[in-house]
PDB file of C-alpha atoms in Angstrom:
ATOM      1  CA  MET A 228     -33.273 -33.935   8.849  1.00 42.00           C
ATOM      2  CA  ALA A 229     -33.663 -36.783  11.295  1.00 46.00           C
ATOM      3  CA  GLY A 230     -30.387 -38.393  12.277  1.00 43.00           C
ATOM      4  CA  TYR A 231     -28.270 -35.742  10.528  1.00 47.00           C
ATOM      5  CA  ARG A 232     -24.995 -34.996  12.299  1.00 61.00           C
ATOM      6  CA  ARG A 233     -23.179 -31.851  11.315  1.00 69.00           C
ATOM      7  CA  GLN A 234     -19.785 -32.283   9.716  1.00 83.00           C
ATOM      8  CA  LEU A 235     -16.653 -30.636  11.053  1.00 88.00           C
ATOM      9  CA  TYR A 236     -14.271 -29.025   8.592  1.00 90.00           C
ATOM     10  CA  ARG A 237     -11.524 -26.417   8.635  1.00 93.00           C
ATOM     11  CA  ASP A 238     -10.761 -23.436   6.455  1.00 95.00           C
ATOM     12  CA  ASP A 239      -9.092 -20.065   6.744  1.00 96.00           C
ATOM     13  CA  ALA A 240     -11.102 -16.920   6.169  1.00 96.00           C
ATOM     14  CA  VAL A 241     -11.249 -13.152   6.204  1.00 97.00           C
ATOM     15  CA  VAL A 242     -13.955 -11.825   8.537  1.00 96.00           C
ATOM     16  CA  LEU A 243     -16.134  -9.475   6.482  1.00 96.00           C
ATOM     17  CA  ARG A 244     -18.915  -8.559   8.888  1.00 93.00           C
ATOM     18  CA  VAL A 245     -20.369  -9.390  12.301  1.00 91.00           C
ATOM     19  CA  GLN A 246     -23.974  -9.026  13.497  1.00 91.00           C
ATOM     20  CA  LYS A 247     -25.561  -9.411  16.911  1.00 88.00           C
ATOM     21  CA  LEU A 248     -27.688 -12.487  17.530  1.00 87.00           C
ATOM     22  CA  GLY A 249     -29.625 -12.760  20.750  1.00 79.00           C
ATOM     23  CA  GLU A 250     -27.948 -11.669  23.967  1.00 83.00           C
ATOM     24  CA  SER A 251     -24.512 -13.229  23.611  1.00 83.00           C
ATOM     25  CA  ASP A 252     -24.070 -14.634  20.085  1.00 87.00           C
ATOM     26  CA  ARG A 253     -23.026 -13.226  16.751  1.00 89.00           C
ATOM     27  CA  ILE A 254     -23.495 -14.100  13.101  1.00 92.00           C
ATOM     28  CA  ILE A 255     -20.129 -13.878  11.343  1.00 92.00           C
ATOM     29  CA  THR A 256     -19.909 -13.339   7.589  1.00 95.00           C
ATOM     30  CA  LEU A 257     -16.752 -15.079   6.383  1.00 96.00           C
ATOM     31  CA  PHE A 258     -14.928 -15.147   3.079  1.00 97.00           C
ATOM     32  CA  THR A 259     -13.188 -18.512   3.128  1.00 96.00           C
ATOM     33  CA  ARG A 260     -10.386 -19.757   0.938  1.00 96.00           C
ATOM     34  CA  ARG A 261     -11.974 -23.043  -0.192  1.00 94.00           C
ATOM     35  CA  HIS A 262     -15.705 -22.599   0.412  1.00 92.00           C
ATOM     36  CA  GLY A 263     -16.393 -19.017  -0.652  1.00 94.00           C
ATOM     37  CA  ARG A 264     -18.570 -16.695   1.370  1.00 95.00           C
ATOM     38  CA  LEU A 265     -20.629 -18.186   4.163  1.00 93.00           C
ATOM     39  CA  ARG A 266     -22.240 -17.215   7.446  1.00 93.00           C
ATOM     40  CA  ALA A 267     -21.664 -18.898  10.778  1.00 92.00           C
ATOM     41  CA  VAL A 268     -22.976 -18.526  14.311  1.00 91.00           C
ATOM     42  CA  ALA A 269     -20.378 -17.851  17.003  1.00 89.00           C
ATOM     43  CA  ARG A 270     -22.048 -18.701  20.275  1.00 85.00           C
ATOM     44  CA  GLY A 271     -21.257 -16.745  23.419  1.00 79.00           C
ATOM     45  CA  VAL A 272     -18.653 -14.509  21.794  1.00 79.00           C
ATOM     46  CA  ARG A 273     -20.134 -11.349  23.289  1.00 80.00           C
ATOM     47  CA  ARG A 274     -19.615 -12.604  26.834  1.00 79.00           C
ATOM     48  CA  THR A 275     -16.544 -11.335  28.640  1.00 68.00           C
ATOM     49  CA  SER A 276     -15.561 -14.948  29.329  1.00 60.00           C
ATOM     50  CA  SER A 277     -15.544 -15.899  25.632  1.00 69.00           C
ATOM     51  CA  ARG A 278     -12.359 -17.651  24.570  1.00 70.00           C
ATOM     52  CA  PHE A 279     -12.332 -16.436  20.983  1.00 71.00           C
ATOM     53  CA  GLY A 280     -14.602 -13.403  20.773  1.00 68.00           C
ATOM     54  CA  ALA A 281     -11.720 -11.011  20.091  1.00 76.00           C
ATOM     55  CA  ARG A 282     -10.546 -13.181  17.208  1.00 84.00           C
ATOM     56  CA  LEU A 283     -13.800 -12.802  15.299  1.00 88.00           C
ATOM     57  CA  GLU A 284     -13.697  -9.095  14.562  1.00 88.00           C
ATOM     58  CA  PRO A 285     -13.955  -7.536  11.094  1.00 92.00           C
ATOM     59  CA  PHE A 286     -10.934  -7.657   8.764  1.00 95.00           C
ATOM     60  CA  GLY A 287      -9.120 -10.429  10.661  1.00 94.00           C
ATOM     61  CA  HIS A 288      -7.512 -13.427   8.935  1.00 96.00           C
ATOM     62  CA  VAL A 289      -8.411 -16.507  10.958  1.00 96.00           C
ATOM     63  CA  ASP A 290      -8.233 -20.286  10.831  1.00 95.00           C
ATOM     64  CA  LEU A 291     -11.547 -21.877  11.831  1.00 93.00           C
ATOM     65  CA  GLN A 292     -13.191 -25.168  12.538  1.00 92.00           C
ATOM     66  CA  LEU A 293     -16.810 -25.045  11.398  1.00 91.00           C
ATOM     67  CA  ALA A 294     -19.736 -27.378  11.985  1.00 87.00           C
ATOM     68  CA  GLY A 295     -22.140 -27.795   9.081  1.00 83.00           C
ATOM     69  CA  ASP A 296     -22.375 -29.125   5.562  1.00 75.00           C
ATOM     70  CA  PRO A 297     -19.704 -27.308   3.506  1.00 71.00           C
ATOM     71  CA  LYS A 298     -21.788 -27.801   0.350  1.00 71.00           C
ATOM     72  CA  GLY A 299     -25.014 -26.605   1.940  1.00 63.00           C
ATOM     73  CA  ASN A 300     -26.994 -29.696   0.966  1.00 61.00           C
ATOM     74  CA  GLN A 301     -28.138 -30.621   4.463  1.00 57.00           C
ATOM     75  CA  GLY A 302     -29.083 -28.867   7.673  1.00 55.00           C
ATOM     76  CA  SER A 303     -29.212 -25.141   8.395  1.00 61.00           C
ATOM     77  CA  SER A 304     -27.690 -22.551   6.062  1.00 70.00           C
ATOM     78  CA  LEU A 305     -25.884 -21.147   9.103  1.00 81.00           C
ATOM     79  CA  HIS A 306     -22.768 -22.975  10.204  1.00 85.00           C
ATOM     80  CA  THR A 307     -21.402 -22.963  13.744  1.00 88.00           C
ATOM     81  CA  VAL A 308     -17.926 -21.817  14.733  1.00 90.00           C
ATOM     82  CA  SER A 309     -16.376 -24.386  17.066  1.00 87.00           C
ATOM     83  CA  GLN A 310     -12.712 -23.304  17.049  1.00 89.00           C
ATOM     84  CA  VAL A 311     -10.843 -20.159  15.974  1.00 91.00           C
ATOM     85  CA  GLU A 312      -7.145 -19.439  15.705  1.00 92.00           C
ATOM     86  CA  ALA A 313      -5.938 -15.971  14.766  1.00 92.00           C
ATOM     87  CA  ILE A 314      -3.529 -15.796  11.840  1.00 95.00           C
ATOM     88  CA  GLU A 315      -3.416 -11.998  11.682  1.00 95.00           C
ATOM     89  CA  LEU A 316      -5.934  -9.628  13.253  1.00 92.00           C
ATOM     90  CA  TYR A 317      -5.631  -6.655  10.915  1.00 92.00           C
ATOM     91  CA  GLY A 318      -8.637  -4.909  12.439  1.00 88.00           C
ATOM     92  CA  LYS A 319      -6.649  -4.039  15.559  1.00 87.00           C
ATOM     93  CA  ARG A 320      -4.291  -1.956  13.441  1.00 88.00           C
ATOM     94  CA  PHE A 321      -7.137  -0.006  11.861  1.00 88.00           C
ATOM     95  CA  LEU A 322      -9.117   0.980  14.962  1.00 83.00           C
ATOM     96  CA  GLY A 323      -7.250   4.227  15.566  1.00 85.00           C
ATOM     97  CA  ASP A 324      -6.783   5.066  11.892  1.00 90.00           C
ATOM     98  CA  TYR A 325      -9.944   6.415  10.236  1.00 92.00           C
ATOM     99  CA  PRO A 326      -8.684   6.344   6.609  1.00 93.00           C
ATOM    100  CA  ARG A 327      -7.520   2.731   6.861  1.00 94.00           C
ATOM    101  CA  TYR A 328     -10.623   1.617   8.783  1.00 94.00           C
ATOM    102  CA  THR A 329     -13.021   3.071   6.218  1.00 95.00           C
ATOM    103  CA  ALA A 330     -10.971   1.695   3.309  1.00 96.00           C
ATOM    104  CA  ALA A 331     -11.011  -1.761   4.911  1.00 96.00           C
ATOM    105  CA  SER A 332     -14.777  -1.424   5.415  1.00 95.00           C
ATOM    106  CA  ALA A 333     -15.229  -0.647   1.717  1.00 97.00           C
ATOM    107  CA  ILE A 334     -13.065  -3.629   0.736  1.00 97.00           C
ATOM    108  CA  ALA A 335     -15.032  -5.980   3.002  1.00 97.00           C
ATOM    109  CA  GLU A 336     -18.385  -4.711   1.706  1.00 97.00           C
ATOM    110  CA  THR A 337     -17.229  -5.027  -1.912  1.00 97.00           C
ATOM    111  CA  ALA A 338     -16.029  -8.589  -1.328  1.00 97.00           C
ATOM    112  CA  GLU A 339     -19.463  -9.468   0.023  1.00 96.00           C
ATOM    113  CA  ARG A 340     -21.246  -7.842  -2.945  1.00 95.00           C
ATOM    114  CA  LEU A 341     -18.992  -9.613  -5.452  1.00 96.00           C
ATOM    115  CA  THR A 342     -19.823 -13.021  -3.942  1.00 95.00           C
ATOM    116  CA  PRO A 343     -23.640 -13.098  -4.180  1.00 92.00           C
ATOM    117  CA  VAL A 344     -23.840 -16.899  -4.018  1.00 91.00           C
ATOM    118  CA  GLU A 345     -22.891 -18.510  -0.707  1.00 90.00           C
ATOM    119  CA  ARG A 346     -20.443 -21.420  -0.702  1.00 89.00           C
ATOM    120  CA  GLU A 347     -19.237 -20.673  -4.218  1.00 92.00           C
ATOM    121  CA  PRO A 348     -15.411 -20.734  -4.086  1.00 93.00           C
ATOM    122  CA  SER A 349     -13.615 -17.694  -5.493  1.00 95.00           C
ATOM    123  CA  LEU A 350      -9.952 -18.223  -4.723  1.00 96.00           C
ATOM    124  CA  ARG A 351      -8.629 -15.308  -6.779  1.00 96.00           C
ATOM    125  CA  LEU A 352     -11.000 -12.835  -5.122  1.00 97.00           C
ATOM    126  CA  PHE A 353     -10.172 -14.280  -1.689  1.00 97.00           C
ATOM    127  CA  GLN A 354      -6.445 -13.812  -2.325  1.00 97.00           C
ATOM    128  CA  LEU A 355      -7.079 -10.290  -3.609  1.00 97.00           C
ATOM    129  CA  THR A 356      -9.114  -9.420  -0.503  1.00 98.00           C
ATOM    130  CA  LEU A 357      -6.526 -10.841   1.865  1.00 97.00           C
ATOM    131  CA  GLY A 358      -3.712  -9.084  -0.019  1.00 97.00           C
ATOM    132  CA  ALA A 359      -5.539  -5.749   0.212  1.00 97.00           C
ATOM    133  CA  MET A 360      -5.941  -6.129   3.986  1.00 96.00           C
ATOM    134  CA  LYS A 361      -2.249  -6.967   4.327  1.00 96.00           C
ATOM    135  CA  SER A 362      -1.250  -3.963   2.246  1.00 95.00           C
ATOM    136  CA  LEU A 363      -3.439  -1.635   4.311  1.00 95.00           C
ATOM    137  CA  ALA A 364      -1.979  -3.010   7.523  1.00 94.00           C
ATOM    138  CA  ARG A 365       1.618  -2.616   6.331  1.00 93.00           C
ATOM    139  CA  GLY A 366       1.053   0.859   4.931  1.00 91.00           C
ATOM    140  CA  ASP A 367       2.851  -0.026   1.700  1.00 87.00           C
ATOM    141  CA  HIS A 368       0.860   2.507  -0.310  1.00 95.00           C
ATOM    142  CA  ALA A 369      -1.712   5.254   0.208  1.00 95.00           C
ATOM    143  CA  THR A 370      -4.992   3.802   1.464  1.00 95.00           C
ATOM    144  CA  THR A 371      -7.002   5.243  -1.429  1.00 96.00           C
ATOM    145  CA  LEU A 372      -4.657   3.645  -3.962  1.00 97.00           C
ATOM    146  CA  VAL A 373      -4.964   0.246  -2.274  1.00 97.00           C
ATOM    147  CA  LEU A 374      -8.752   0.562  -2.234  1.00 97.00           C
ATOM    148  CA  ASP A 375      -9.038   1.652  -5.867  1.00 98.00           C
ATOM    149  CA  ALA A 376      -6.649  -1.089  -7.006  1.00 98.00           C
ATOM    150  CA  TYR A 377      -8.813  -3.621  -5.153  1.00 98.00           C
ATOM    151  CA  LEU A 378     -12.017  -2.290  -6.709  1.00 97.00           C
ATOM    152  CA  LEU A 379     -10.577  -2.314 -10.229  1.00 97.00           C
ATOM    153  CA  ARG A 380      -9.179  -5.832  -9.948  1.00 97.00           C
ATOM    154  CA  GLY A 381     -12.316  -7.100  -8.231  1.00 97.00           C
ATOM    155  CA  MET A 382     -14.401  -5.728 -11.107  1.00 96.00           C
ATOM    156  CA  ALA A 383     -12.072  -7.486 -13.541  1.00 95.00           C
ATOM    157  CA  PHE A 384     -12.768 -10.816 -11.806  1.00 94.00           C
ATOM    158  CA  ALA A 385     -16.497 -10.098 -12.060  1.00 93.00           C
ATOM    159  CA  GLY A 386     -16.236  -9.238 -15.762  1.00 93.00           C
ATOM    160  CA  TRP A 387     -16.858  -5.514 -15.258  1.00 94.00           C
ATOM    161  CA  ALA A 388     -13.370  -4.120 -15.883  1.00 95.00           C
ATOM    162  CA  PRO A 389     -13.588  -0.632 -17.423  1.00 96.00           C
ATOM    163  CA  ALA A 390     -12.182  -0.333 -20.936  1.00 96.00           C
ATOM    164  CA  LEU A 391      -9.038   1.794 -20.732  1.00 95.00           C
ATOM    165  CA  SER A 392      -6.874   0.936 -23.760  1.00 93.00           C
ATOM    166  CA  ALA A 393      -9.634   0.736 -26.375  1.00 95.00           C
ATOM    167  CA  CYS A 394     -13.081   2.178 -26.960  1.00 96.00           C
ATOM    168  CA  ALA A 395     -15.659   0.402 -24.827  1.00 96.00           C
ATOM    169  CA  VAL A 396     -18.222   0.570 -27.664  1.00 96.00           C
ATOM    170  CA  CYS A 397     -16.437  -0.053 -30.967  1.00 95.00           C
ATOM    171  CA  GLY A 398     -13.103  -1.431 -29.749  1.00 94.00           C
ATOM    172  CA  GLU A 399     -10.994   1.233 -31.474  1.00 94.00           C
ATOM    173  CA  PRO A 400      -7.560   0.921 -29.807  1.00 94.00           C
ATOM    174  CA  GLY A 401      -5.954   3.900 -28.131  1.00 91.00           C
ATOM    175  CA  ARG A 402      -6.145   6.066 -25.045  1.00 90.00           C
ATOM    176  CA  HIS A 403      -9.399   7.938 -25.570  1.00 94.00           C
ATOM    177  CA  ARG A 404     -10.206  11.105 -23.651  1.00 91.00           C
ATOM    178  CA  ALA A 405     -13.879  10.550 -22.816  1.00 96.00           C
ATOM    179  CA  PHE A 406     -15.121   8.122 -20.152  1.00 97.00           C
ATOM    180  CA  SER A 407     -18.691   6.851 -19.903  1.00 96.00           C
ATOM    181  CA  VAL A 408     -19.749   4.646 -17.013  1.00 95.00           C
ATOM    182  CA  PRO A 409     -22.902   3.299 -18.756  1.00 94.00           C
ATOM    183  CA  ALA A 410     -20.871   2.547 -21.911  1.00 95.00           C
ATOM    184  CA  GLY A 411     -18.256   0.617 -19.940  1.00 95.00           C
ATOM    185  CA  GLY A 412     -15.201   2.848 -19.844  1.00 96.00           C
ATOM    186  CA  ALA A 413     -13.194   5.033 -22.213  1.00 96.00           C
ATOM    187  CA  VAL A 414     -14.935   5.879 -25.494  1.00 97.00           C
ATOM    188  CA  CYS A 415     -13.720   7.331 -28.783  1.00 96.00           C
ATOM    189  CA  PRO A 416     -15.091  10.625 -30.190  1.00 94.00           C
ATOM    190  CA  ASP A 417     -17.451   8.786 -32.560  1.00 95.00           C
ATOM    191  CA  CYS A 418     -19.005   6.675 -29.770  1.00 96.00           C
ATOM    192  CA  ARG A 419     -18.998   9.259 -26.983  1.00 95.00           C
ATOM    193  CA  PRO A 420     -22.526   9.426 -25.500  1.00 95.00           C
ATOM    194  CA  PRO A 421     -24.025  12.613 -24.059  1.00 93.00           C
ATOM    195  CA  GLY A 422     -22.886  13.246 -20.499  1.00 91.00           C
ATOM    196  CA  ALA A 423     -19.576  11.409 -20.820  1.00 95.00           C
ATOM    197  CA  ALA A 424     -16.838  12.648 -18.496  1.00 95.00           C
ATOM    198  CA  HIS A 425     -13.518  14.033 -19.716  1.00 95.00           C
ATOM    199  CA  PRO A 426     -10.923  13.025 -17.125  1.00 96.00           C
ATOM    200  CA  ALA A 427      -7.299  14.012 -17.425  1.00 95.00           C
ATOM    201  CA  PRO A 428      -5.144  11.544 -19.399  1.00 94.00           C
ATOM    202  CA  THR A 429      -3.102  10.967 -16.246  1.00 96.00           C
ATOM    203  CA  THR A 430      -6.268   9.805 -14.466  1.00 96.00           C
ATOM    204  CA  LEU A 431      -6.899   7.039 -16.990  1.00 96.00           C
ATOM    205  CA  ALA A 432      -3.181   6.187 -16.855  1.00 96.00           C
ATOM    206  CA  LEU A 433      -3.463   5.846 -13.071  1.00 97.00           C
ATOM    207  CA  MET A 434      -6.447   3.510 -13.450  1.00 97.00           C
ATOM    208  CA  SER A 435      -4.391   1.363 -15.835  1.00 96.00           C
ATOM    209  CA  ALA A 436      -1.437   1.370 -13.422  1.00 97.00           C
ATOM    210  CA  LEU A 437      -3.608   0.247 -10.507  1.00 97.00           C
ATOM    211  CA  THR A 438      -5.122  -2.512 -12.628  1.00 96.00           C
ATOM    212  CA  THR A 439      -1.744  -3.876 -13.722  1.00 95.00           C
ATOM    213  CA  GLY A 440       0.107  -3.292 -10.440  1.00 94.00           C
ATOM    214  CA  ASP A 441       2.439  -0.504 -11.611  1.00 96.00           C
ATOM    215  CA  TRP A 442       2.889   0.899  -8.111  1.00 97.00           C
ATOM    216  CA  ALA A 443       5.838   3.115  -9.028  1.00 97.00           C
ATOM    217  CA  TYR A 444       3.547   5.134 -11.304  1.00 97.00           C
ATOM    218  CA  ALA A 445       0.587   5.001  -8.906  1.00 97.00           C
ATOM    219  CA  ASP A 446       2.583   6.198  -5.892  1.00 96.00           C
ATOM    220  CA  ALA A 447       3.861   9.194  -7.873  1.00 96.00           C
ATOM    221  CA  ALA A 448       0.364  10.405  -8.834  1.00 96.00           C
ATOM    222  CA  ASP A 449      -0.725  13.670  -7.242  1.00 95.00           C
ATOM    223  CA  ASN A 450      -3.788  14.012  -5.025  1.00 94.00           C
ATOM    224  CA  GLY A 451      -5.985  15.615  -7.671  1.00 95.00           C
ATOM    225  CA  VAL A 452      -5.438  12.734 -10.083  1.00 96.00           C
ATOM    226  CA  ARG A 453      -6.057  10.220  -7.295  1.00 96.00           C
ATOM    227  CA  ARG A 454      -9.370  11.849  -6.371  1.00 95.00           C
ATOM    228  CA  GLU A 455     -10.569  11.926  -9.974  1.00 96.00           C
ATOM    229  CA  CYS A 456      -9.572   8.275 -10.379  1.00 97.00           C
ATOM    230  CA  SER A 457     -11.466   7.361  -7.213  1.00 96.00           C
ATOM    231  CA  GLY A 458     -14.605   9.058  -8.495  1.00 95.00           C
ATOM    232  CA  LEU A 459     -14.557   7.147 -11.770  1.00 96.00           C
ATOM    233  CA  VAL A 460     -13.826   3.817 -10.075  1.00 97.00           C
ATOM    234  CA  ALA A 461     -16.590   4.268  -7.494  1.00 96.00           C
ATOM    235  CA  ALA A 462     -19.139   5.305 -10.110  1.00 95.00           C
ATOM    236  CA  HIS A 463     -18.227   2.374 -12.386  1.00 96.00           C
ATOM    237  CA  LEU A 464     -18.463  -0.170  -9.571  1.00 96.00           C
ATOM    238  CA  GLN A 465     -21.769   1.045  -8.191  1.00 94.00           C
ATOM    239  CA  TRP A 466     -23.312   1.210 -11.669  1.00 94.00           C
ATOM    240  CA  HIS A 467     -22.612  -2.498 -12.186  1.00 94.00           C
ATOM    241  CA  LEU A 468     -23.635  -3.467  -8.660  1.00 93.00           C
ATOM    242  CA  GLU A 469     -26.902  -1.572  -9.267  1.00 91.00           C
ATOM    243  CA  ARG A 470     -26.720  -0.210  -5.745  1.00 88.00           C
ATOM    244  CA  ALA A 471     -24.537   2.099  -3.693  1.00 90.00           C
ATOM    245  CA  LEU A 472     -21.937   0.805  -1.279  1.00 92.00           C
ATOM    246  CA  ARG A 473     -22.663   2.136   2.206  1.00 93.00           C
ATOM    247  CA  SER A 474     -19.011   2.518   3.144  1.00 93.00           C
ATOM    248  CA  LEU A 475     -17.606   4.260   0.049  1.00 93.00           C
ATOM    249  CA  PRO A 476     -18.862   7.796   0.843  1.00 91.00           C
ATOM    250  CA  LEU A 477     -17.113   7.595   4.227  1.00 92.00           C
ATOM    251  CA  VAL A 478     -13.638   6.830   2.880  1.00 92.00           C
ATOM    252  CA  ASP A 479     -11.217   9.640   3.694  1.00 85.00           C
ATOM    253  CA  ARG A 480      -9.748  10.660   0.346  1.00 78.00           C
ATOM    254  CA  GLY A 481      -8.363  14.011   1.454  1.00 66.00           C
ATOM    255  CA  GLY A 482     -10.659  16.007  -0.816  1.00 47.00           C
ATOM    256  CA  PRO A 483     -14.145  16.185  -2.340  1.00 40.00           C
ATOM    257  CA  ALA A 484     -16.559  13.335  -1.752  1.00 37.00           C
ATOM    258  CA  THR A 485     -16.058  10.089  -3.605  1.00 35.00           C
ATOM    259  CA  GLY A 486     -18.242   9.412  -6.607  1.00 38.00           C
ATOM    260  CA  ALA A 487     -18.095  12.865  -8.198  1.00 37.00           C
ATOM    261  CA  VAL A 488     -17.227  12.590 -11.878  1.00 40.00           C
ATOM    262  CA  PRO A 489     -16.022  15.579 -13.911  1.00 39.00           C
ATOM    263  CA  PRO A 490     -18.847  17.073 -15.971  1.00 37.00           C
ATOM    264  CA  PRO A 491     -18.778  17.087 -19.782  1.00 36.00           C
ATOM    265  CA  ASP A 492     -17.332  20.206 -21.398  1.00 37.00           C
ATOM    266  CA  GLY A 493     -17.154  22.106 -18.086  1.00 35.00           C
ATOM    267  CA  ALA A 494     -20.923  22.207 -17.749  1.00 32.00           C
ATOM    268  CA  GLY A 495     -20.916  22.423 -13.968  1.00 33.00           C
ATOM    269  CA  PRO A 496     -20.881  19.870 -11.139  1.00 32.00           C
ATOM    270  CA  GLY A 497     -21.258  16.387 -12.545  1.00 36.00           C
ATOM    271  CA  VAL A 498     -22.097  13.169 -10.741  1.00 35.00           C
ATOM    272  CA  VAL A 499     -22.682   9.735 -12.193  1.00 37.00           C
ATOM    273  CA  PRO A 500     -24.842   8.037  -9.545  1.00 38.00           C
ATOM    274  CA  PRO A 501     -25.436   4.315  -9.157  1.00 38.00           C
ATOM    275  CA  ARG A 502     -28.620   2.958 -10.651  1.00 37.00           C
ATOM    276  CA  ALA A 503     -30.317   2.642  -7.285  1.00 38.00           C
ATOM    277  CA  GLY A 504     -29.819   3.649  -3.656  1.00 39.00           C
ATOM    278  CA  SER A 505     -27.538   6.093  -1.928  1.00 38.00           C
ATOM    279  CA  GLY A 506     -25.143   6.027   1.000  1.00 36.00           C
ATOM    280  CA  PRO A 507     -26.395   6.407   4.581  1.00 32.00           C
ATOM    281  CA  ALA A 508     -25.054   8.487   7.414  1.00 32.00           C
ATOM    282  CA  ALA A 509     -21.572   7.892   8.740  1.00 35.00           C
ATOM    283  CA  ALA A 510     -22.834   5.718  11.550  1.00 36.00           C
ATOM    284  CA  GLY A 511     -23.823   3.138   8.959  1.00 40.00           C
ATOM    285  CA  VAL A 512     -20.360   1.622   8.618  1.00 40.00           C
ATOM    286  CA  ASN A 513     -20.006   0.762  12.279  1.00 42.00           C
ATOM    287  CA  ARG A 514     -23.553  -0.591  12.404  1.00 40.00           C
ATOM    288  CA  GLU A 515     -23.060  -2.657   9.248  1.00 42.00           C
ATOM    289  CA  MET A 516     -19.739  -4.146  10.316  1.00 49.00           C
ATOM    290  CA  THR A 517     -20.335  -4.832  13.984  1.00 46.00           C
ATOM    291  CA  GLU A 518     -24.001  -5.385  14.628  1.00 47.00           C
TER     292      GLU A 518
END
């Protein structure tokens, strides 16, 4: 637009992803507190002389000055980063820790998938994302518990929370034994569809504890229950997203691969896949987050 001058505005953000642009620039995907998810060009950050290249790495919490229309009504959809101040660079703490790095990658990818519309504020999801990064960095709880709690609460914000205290089909209250991802969660015997899983009661109790923040119960859960919980959570999320998350299969859960759901009536290996897509090779996380 002729005569248009780009506005300058400030916001704080979690860095979700970075991609190469040209020889020395990067496109940074940001989840901001007041303006939702947006993308911005950081010019020259790949040069060794860059003043703020190290501050714009995945998982960091930063304060930025951006040039562009915050409402997206004028000019390019890409903003420009003009100033960056580090608040807390959590990514530095994860580099030598594979479980925490892959969990943070899954959180960042989920945050991006749950914000499909750019510049649409989502303060609760931003605070949840930032809180998950802080918890991973502090090591307050097992990484898989932090990740699954984030996924469950993020799905609740999106309106996809699995039914755990009542039947997902008829609403009959109670802790039901069967769990069906397509039906929306736990189901009673009358509504149980073919192929529904039969997780242990403690698995559904763990999912409820992670949703409500009962960390005393969650921390006491054994590894087998945690793995079964992770499988149900991953399957439920990817069903509603209608695509697989690239980073979830790489998360170190200390056991069988994520996404496996117990088969009905002991009928053999059971998996509830997402509606479309499947995870790539392990190299995909690094490529997705840093290129």
